[in-house]
Short mmCIF file of C-alpha atoms in Angstrom, two decimals:
data_model
loop_
_atom_site.label_atom_id
_atom_site.label_comp_id
_atom_site.label_asym_id
_atom_site.label_seq_id
_atom_site.Cartn_x
_atom_site.Cartn_y
_atom_site.Cartn_z
CA ALA A 1 -3.14 27.49 67.83
CA LEU A 2 -4.53 30.77 65.26
CA LYS A 3 -4.87 31.59 61.36
CA ARG A 4 -5.34 33.90 59.19
CA GLY A 5 -8.84 33.16 57.87
CA GLY A 6 -12.69 33.18 58.42
CA GLU A 7 -15.09 35.72 58.65
CA ARG A 8 -13.80 36.87 61.55
CA GLY A 9 -10.35 37.15 60.20
CA TYR A 10 -8.50 34.01 61.87
CA MET A 11 -10.58 30.61 62.99
CA PRO A 12 -8.25 27.93 65.03
CA ASN A 13 -5.69 26.46 63.56
CA PRO A 14 -6.21 21.90 62.85
CA SER A 15 -2.88 21.04 61.93
CA LEU A 16 -1.40 21.70 65.74
CA THR A 17 -3.86 19.62 67.29
CA GLY A 18 -2.65 16.55 68.97
CA GLN A 19 0.41 18.55 69.44
CA GLN A 20 0.87 19.29 73.30
CA VAL A 21 0.28 22.46 71.86
CA VAL A 22 -2.12 24.67 74.53
CA PRO A 23 -3.27 27.95 74.18
CA TYR A 24 -4.59 29.96 76.90
CA VAL A 25 -7.05 31.81 75.76
CA TRP A 26 -7.42 35.66 77.51
CA ASN A 27 -8.96 37.87 75.23
CA SER A 28 -12.54 37.64 75.83
CA LEU A 29 -13.85 40.96 74.66
CA GLY A 30 -16.76 41.68 71.55
CA ASP A 31 -16.97 38.71 69.56
CA ASN A 32 -14.21 36.67 70.92
CA LEU A 33 -16.53 35.24 74.00
CA ASP A 34 -16.45 31.93 71.70
CA LEU A 35 -12.00 31.99 71.18
CA GLY A 36 -11.66 29.43 73.74
CA TYR A 37 -14.41 27.45 73.10
CA ARG A 38 -14.05 27.15 69.24
CA LEU A 39 -10.31 25.64 70.36
CA ALA A 40 -12.09 23.62 72.14
CA ASN A 41 -14.10 22.41 70.15
CA THR A 42 -11.25 21.30 66.87
CA GLY A 43 -9.65 19.43 69.67
CA TYR A 44 -7.16 21.34 71.59
CA PRO A 45 -6.72 21.62 75.51
CA VAL A 46 -7.25 24.95 76.50
CA VAL A 47 -6.74 27.25 79.58
CA LEU A 48 -9.75 29.88 80.34
CA CYS A 49 -8.19 33.21 81.51
CA PHE A 50 -10.82 34.92 80.11
CA VAL A 51 -9.86 39.05 81.21
CA LYS A 52 -13.55 39.84 81.98
CA ASN A 53 -13.13 37.64 84.54
CA PHE A 54 -9.97 36.45 85.61
CA TYR A 55 -7.37 40.51 84.85
CA PHE A 56 -7.17 40.59 88.47
CA ASP A 57 -5.12 44.23 88.02
CA LEU A 58 -8.33 45.58 86.09
CA ALA A 59 -9.80 47.50 89.11
CA TYR A 60 -12.55 46.48 91.30
CA SER A 61 -14.67 49.68 89.69
CA ALA A 62 -14.94 53.06 87.72
CA ASP A 63 -14.41 54.87 90.62
CA PRO A 64 -11.69 56.83 89.46
CA GLU A 65 -10.03 56.62 93.21
CA GLU A 66 -9.47 52.85 92.84
CA PRO A 67 -6.26 51.43 91.10
CA GLY A 68 -6.44 49.53 88.20
CA LEU A 69 -6.55 49.21 84.51
CA TYR A 70 -9.75 49.59 82.75
CA TRP A 71 -9.22 47.89 79.09
CA GLY A 72 -10.48 45.22 79.26
CA GLY A 73 -13.71 46.56 81.59
CA PHE A 74 -13.97 46.26 85.71
CA VAL A 75 -12.65 42.74 87.71
CA ASP A 76 -14.45 42.39 91.26
CA GLU A 77 -14.63 39.46 93.73
CA LYS A 78 -18.30 38.75 91.66
CA LYS A 79 -17.09 38.22 88.30
CA PRO A 80 -15.29 35.19 89.12
CA PHE A 81 -18.14 33.97 90.62
CA PHE A 82 -20.23 33.59 88.40
CA LEU A 83 -18.32 32.69 85.35
CA MET A 84 -19.85 28.96 84.16
CA PRO A 85 -16.75 27.75 82.76
CA TYR A 86 -18.41 25.67 80.72
CA ASP A 87 -21.65 28.46 79.03
CA VAL A 88 -19.83 31.64 80.26
CA PHE A 89 -22.81 33.24 77.44
CA ARG A 90 -25.39 32.12 80.09
CA SER A 91 -23.83 33.61 82.99
CA THR A 92 -22.88 37.35 80.56
CA PHE A 93 -25.47 40.27 81.67
CA TRP A 94 -23.15 42.82 81.73
CA ASP A 95 -20.86 44.41 78.51
CA ASP A 96 -17.35 44.59 79.01
CA PHE A 97 -18.56 47.57 81.29
CA GLY A 98 -21.08 47.24 83.38
CA ARG A 99 -23.74 47.69 80.29
CA PRO A 100 -27.21 45.01 80.68
CA VAL A 101 -26.79 43.14 77.94
CA ASP A 102 -29.46 39.44 76.93
CA PRO A 103 -27.46 36.67 76.61
CA GLU A 104 -30.07 34.90 74.39
CA LYS A 105 -29.53 37.99 71.59
CA ALA A 106 -26.04 39.11 72.51
CA TYR A 107 -24.09 35.88 72.22
CA ALA A 108 -26.21 34.76 69.10
CA ASN A 109 -24.19 34.06 66.44
CA LEU A 110 -21.43 33.20 69.36
CA GLU A 111 -20.29 28.78 69.39
CA ARG A 112 -20.71 27.13 71.97
CA LEU A 113 -18.88 24.88 74.21
CA LYS A 114 -19.89 21.11 72.05
CA PRO A 115 -20.46 18.61 74.81
CA GLU A 116 -17.72 15.96 73.54
CA ALA A 117 -14.62 19.47 74.20
CA LYS A 118 -15.63 19.86 77.35
CA LYS A 119 -12.96 17.10 78.41
CA ASN A 120 -10.88 19.58 76.12
CA ILE A 121 -10.83 22.55 79.05
CA LEU A 122 -8.74 22.02 81.15
CA GLY A 123 -8.60 24.00 83.64
CA LEU A 124 -8.92 28.12 84.40
CA GLN A 125 -6.26 30.51 85.46
CA ALA A 126 -6.46 33.64 87.59
CA GLU A 127 -3.58 36.93 85.57
CA LEU A 128 -1.67 39.46 88.09
CA TRP A 129 -0.07 41.95 85.64
CA SER A 130 2.79 44.56 86.86
CA GLU A 131 1.99 47.78 85.09
CA THR A 132 0.18 49.26 87.39
CA LEU A 133 1.77 47.76 90.85
CA ARG A 134 4.09 50.72 93.05
CA LYS A 135 4.65 48.80 96.03
CA PRO A 136 4.51 44.56 96.79
CA GLU A 137 1.31 45.64 99.44
CA MET A 138 -0.81 46.26 95.90
CA VAL A 139 -0.32 42.97 94.86
CA GLU A 140 -2.28 41.69 97.73
CA TYR A 141 -4.81 44.38 97.00
CA TYR A 142 -5.63 43.50 93.37
CA LEU A 143 -5.83 39.44 94.33
CA LEU A 144 -7.63 39.86 97.64
CA PRO A 145 -10.97 39.00 97.62
CA LYS A 146 -10.69 38.19 94.07
CA LEU A 147 -8.28 35.28 94.20
CA ILE A 148 -10.85 33.51 96.85
CA SER A 149 -13.99 34.38 94.58
CA PHE A 150 -12.43 32.14 91.41
CA ALA A 151 -10.50 30.20 93.53
CA GLU A 152 -14.47 28.86 94.96
CA ARG A 153 -15.14 29.22 91.02
CA ALA A 154 -12.26 27.00 89.80
CA TRP A 155 -12.25 23.98 92.03
CA SER A 156 -16.23 23.48 93.42
CA PRO A 157 -18.65 22.03 92.20
CA ALA A 158 -21.39 23.85 89.37
CA PRO A 159 -23.58 25.40 91.50
CA ALA A 160 -27.42 23.92 91.16
CA TRP A 161 -27.85 28.19 89.10
CA GLU A 162 -26.01 26.79 86.10
CA ASN A 163 -28.48 24.55 85.49
CA LEU A 164 -31.67 26.59 85.82
CA THR A 165 -32.96 28.07 82.57
CA GLY A 166 -34.62 31.11 82.90
CA THR A 167 -32.04 34.45 83.13
CA GLU A 168 -34.45 35.61 86.03
CA GLU A 169 -33.88 33.04 87.74
CA ARG A 170 -30.70 31.94 86.52
CA ILE A 171 -29.57 35.58 88.28
CA ALA A 172 -31.89 35.34 90.84
CA GLY A 173 -29.95 31.83 91.87
CA MET A 174 -26.71 33.75 90.66
CA MET A 175 -27.19 36.40 93.23
CA ALA A 176 -28.85 33.87 96.36
CA ASP A 177 -26.06 31.99 95.91
CA TRP A 178 -23.33 35.37 96.28
CA ASN A 179 -25.16 36.83 99.46
CA ARG A 180 -24.20 32.79 100.54
CA PHE A 181 -20.66 32.99 99.95
CA SER A 182 -19.49 36.89 99.98
CA ALA A 183 -21.50 36.44 104.12
CA LYS A 184 -18.88 33.88 104.78
CA ILE A 185 -16.18 35.78 102.89
CA ALA A 186 -16.60 38.65 105.60
CA ALA A 187 -17.23 36.25 108.23
CA CYS A 188 -14.80 33.41 107.81
CA GLU A 189 -12.32 35.04 105.49
CA PHE A 190 -11.36 37.67 106.59
CA PRO A 191 -10.50 37.76 109.94
CA LYS A 192 -8.30 34.51 108.22
CA LEU A 193 -7.13 37.06 106.51
CA ASP A 194 -6.06 39.62 109.16
CA VAL A 195 -3.43 36.75 110.87
CA LEU A 196 -2.17 34.84 108.03
CA ASN A 197 1.17 35.64 107.28
CA GLY A 198 1.50 38.58 110.60
CA GLY A 199 -2.30 39.88 108.21
CA PHE A 200 -2.60 41.39 104.46
CA ILE A 201 -3.73 43.96 103.30
CA TYR A 202 -6.45 42.83 101.81
CA ARG A 203 -9.94 45.35 100.49
CA VAL A 204 -12.48 46.47 102.09
CA PRO A 205 -14.36 47.15 99.72
CA PRO A 206 -16.27 51.01 100.75
CA PRO A 207 -19.51 51.93 100.80
CA GLY A 208 -22.40 52.52 98.82
CA ALA A 209 -24.53 55.54 99.84
CA VAL A 210 -26.71 57.92 98.60
CA ILE A 211 -28.33 61.11 100.19
CA GLU A 212 -32.85 61.87 98.70
CA ASN A 213 -34.35 63.83 100.59
CA GLY A 214 -32.37 64.59 102.80
CA ILE A 215 -32.64 60.66 104.37
CA LEU A 216 -28.98 59.48 103.85
CA LYS A 217 -29.10 55.83 103.20
CA ALA A 218 -25.95 53.46 102.42
CA ASN A 219 -25.64 49.79 102.27
CA THR A 220 -22.58 47.61 101.83
CA ALA A 221 -21.15 44.85 99.66
CA TYR A 222 -21.27 42.03 102.36
CA PRO A 223 -23.29 41.80 105.18
CA GLY A 224 -21.74 41.89 108.36
CA LEU A 225 -19.48 45.17 107.45
CA GLN A 226 -20.16 48.06 109.63
CA ILE A 227 -20.29 51.43 108.26
CA ARG A 228 -19.62 54.23 109.97
CA TYR A 229 -19.92 58.06 109.02
CA THR A 230 -19.82 61.94 110.38
CA ALA A 231 -21.32 64.97 108.82
CA ASP A 232 -18.60 67.56 110.02
CA GLY A 233 -16.17 66.45 107.30
CA SER A 234 -14.05 64.59 109.48
CA GLU A 235 -12.65 60.93 109.24
CA PRO A 236 -14.78 58.35 110.29
CA GLY A 237 -13.88 56.22 113.17
CA THR A 238 -14.61 53.39 115.09
CA THR A 239 -15.78 55.54 117.18
CA SER A 240 -18.13 57.26 114.88
CA PRO A 241 -21.95 57.75 115.06
CA LEU A 242 -23.19 53.27 113.30
CA TYR A 243 -25.35 53.17 110.23
CA SER A 244 -27.94 50.99 110.91
CA GLY A 245 -30.25 52.86 108.56
CA PRO A 246 -32.01 55.90 107.36
CA VAL A 247 -30.86 58.50 108.57
CA GLN A 248 -31.24 62.09 108.45
CA VAL A 249 -28.90 64.37 106.95
CA ASN A 250 -27.70 68.05 106.53
CA GLY A 251 -24.71 68.27 104.78
CA PRO A 252 -22.42 66.52 102.94
CA VAL A 253 -21.54 62.87 104.73
CA ARG A 254 -18.08 61.09 104.56
CA LEU A 255 -18.99 56.66 105.17
CA LYS A 256 -16.13 54.08 104.94
CA ALA A 257 -17.17 50.58 106.22
CA PHE A 258 -14.80 48.13 108.72
CA THR A 259 -14.64 44.60 109.62
CA ALA A 260 -15.60 43.36 113.05
CA SER A 261 -11.30 43.82 113.15
CA GLY A 262 -11.49 46.84 112.80
CA LYS A 263 -10.27 46.46 109.41
CA GLU A 264 -11.77 50.22 107.44
CA SER A 265 -12.80 50.62 103.38
CA ARG A 266 -11.12 54.08 101.60
CA THR A 267 -13.13 56.87 102.62
CA VAL A 268 -16.80 57.60 100.69
CA THR A 269 -18.78 61.40 100.82
CA VAL A 270 -22.72 61.55 99.51
CA MET A 271 -22.99 65.28 98.57
CA PRO A 272 -27.27 65.78 99.41
#
């Protein structure tokens, strides 16, 4: 579907349109963020498989203890949820490695999807490549709960925040929608994953924490998760002190997040 030429070294090849050629567009890095739209505008039926949003073998975060690749950035549960399929630029506020960008300036020269070409976007596809899979359990860890966010974006009507014109207003709408959705994941989907097919090995995100002036402050990615901590070097468990707000500590602290069923995250250690 591409041929050599153009300012970027390659361009859509119109001679193959109408020939049952369906590009699956994965490369959304750098100036290729508009590649799917360029092909759709040329007349190709396109499936969007953006690496920055839908490659589930990319690590959830930049933490060195988090398994997965990072050549295309990092993909957590928010990345598929935030994607606007018909205008990816307006929902891309961070670059490939999480640094903030101004979408109005950063992508000003990239090609937008023409209204008449929307019909050429056949759908979305997520991928899970196996280079870093060392055991079957890792498949479930990589997929869940990312797959829930992907299904929401692929199958649901466009959210109201897609139509908000101001960047700050749109980000606020996206985050408010995510807070509602993530609360449902913790309250409704995690309990299902605990029992369906004998239970899935899904990822419970570790808590975020910092010690400032001797005060431990922590939070969780999902409303409703419990944070348990220890200050004696032992591993946090379901009977360890429950974090309910900032607390004074005198040294290193270890923390874990727990679901209602007791499924736990990996341990996080923070230093004063």
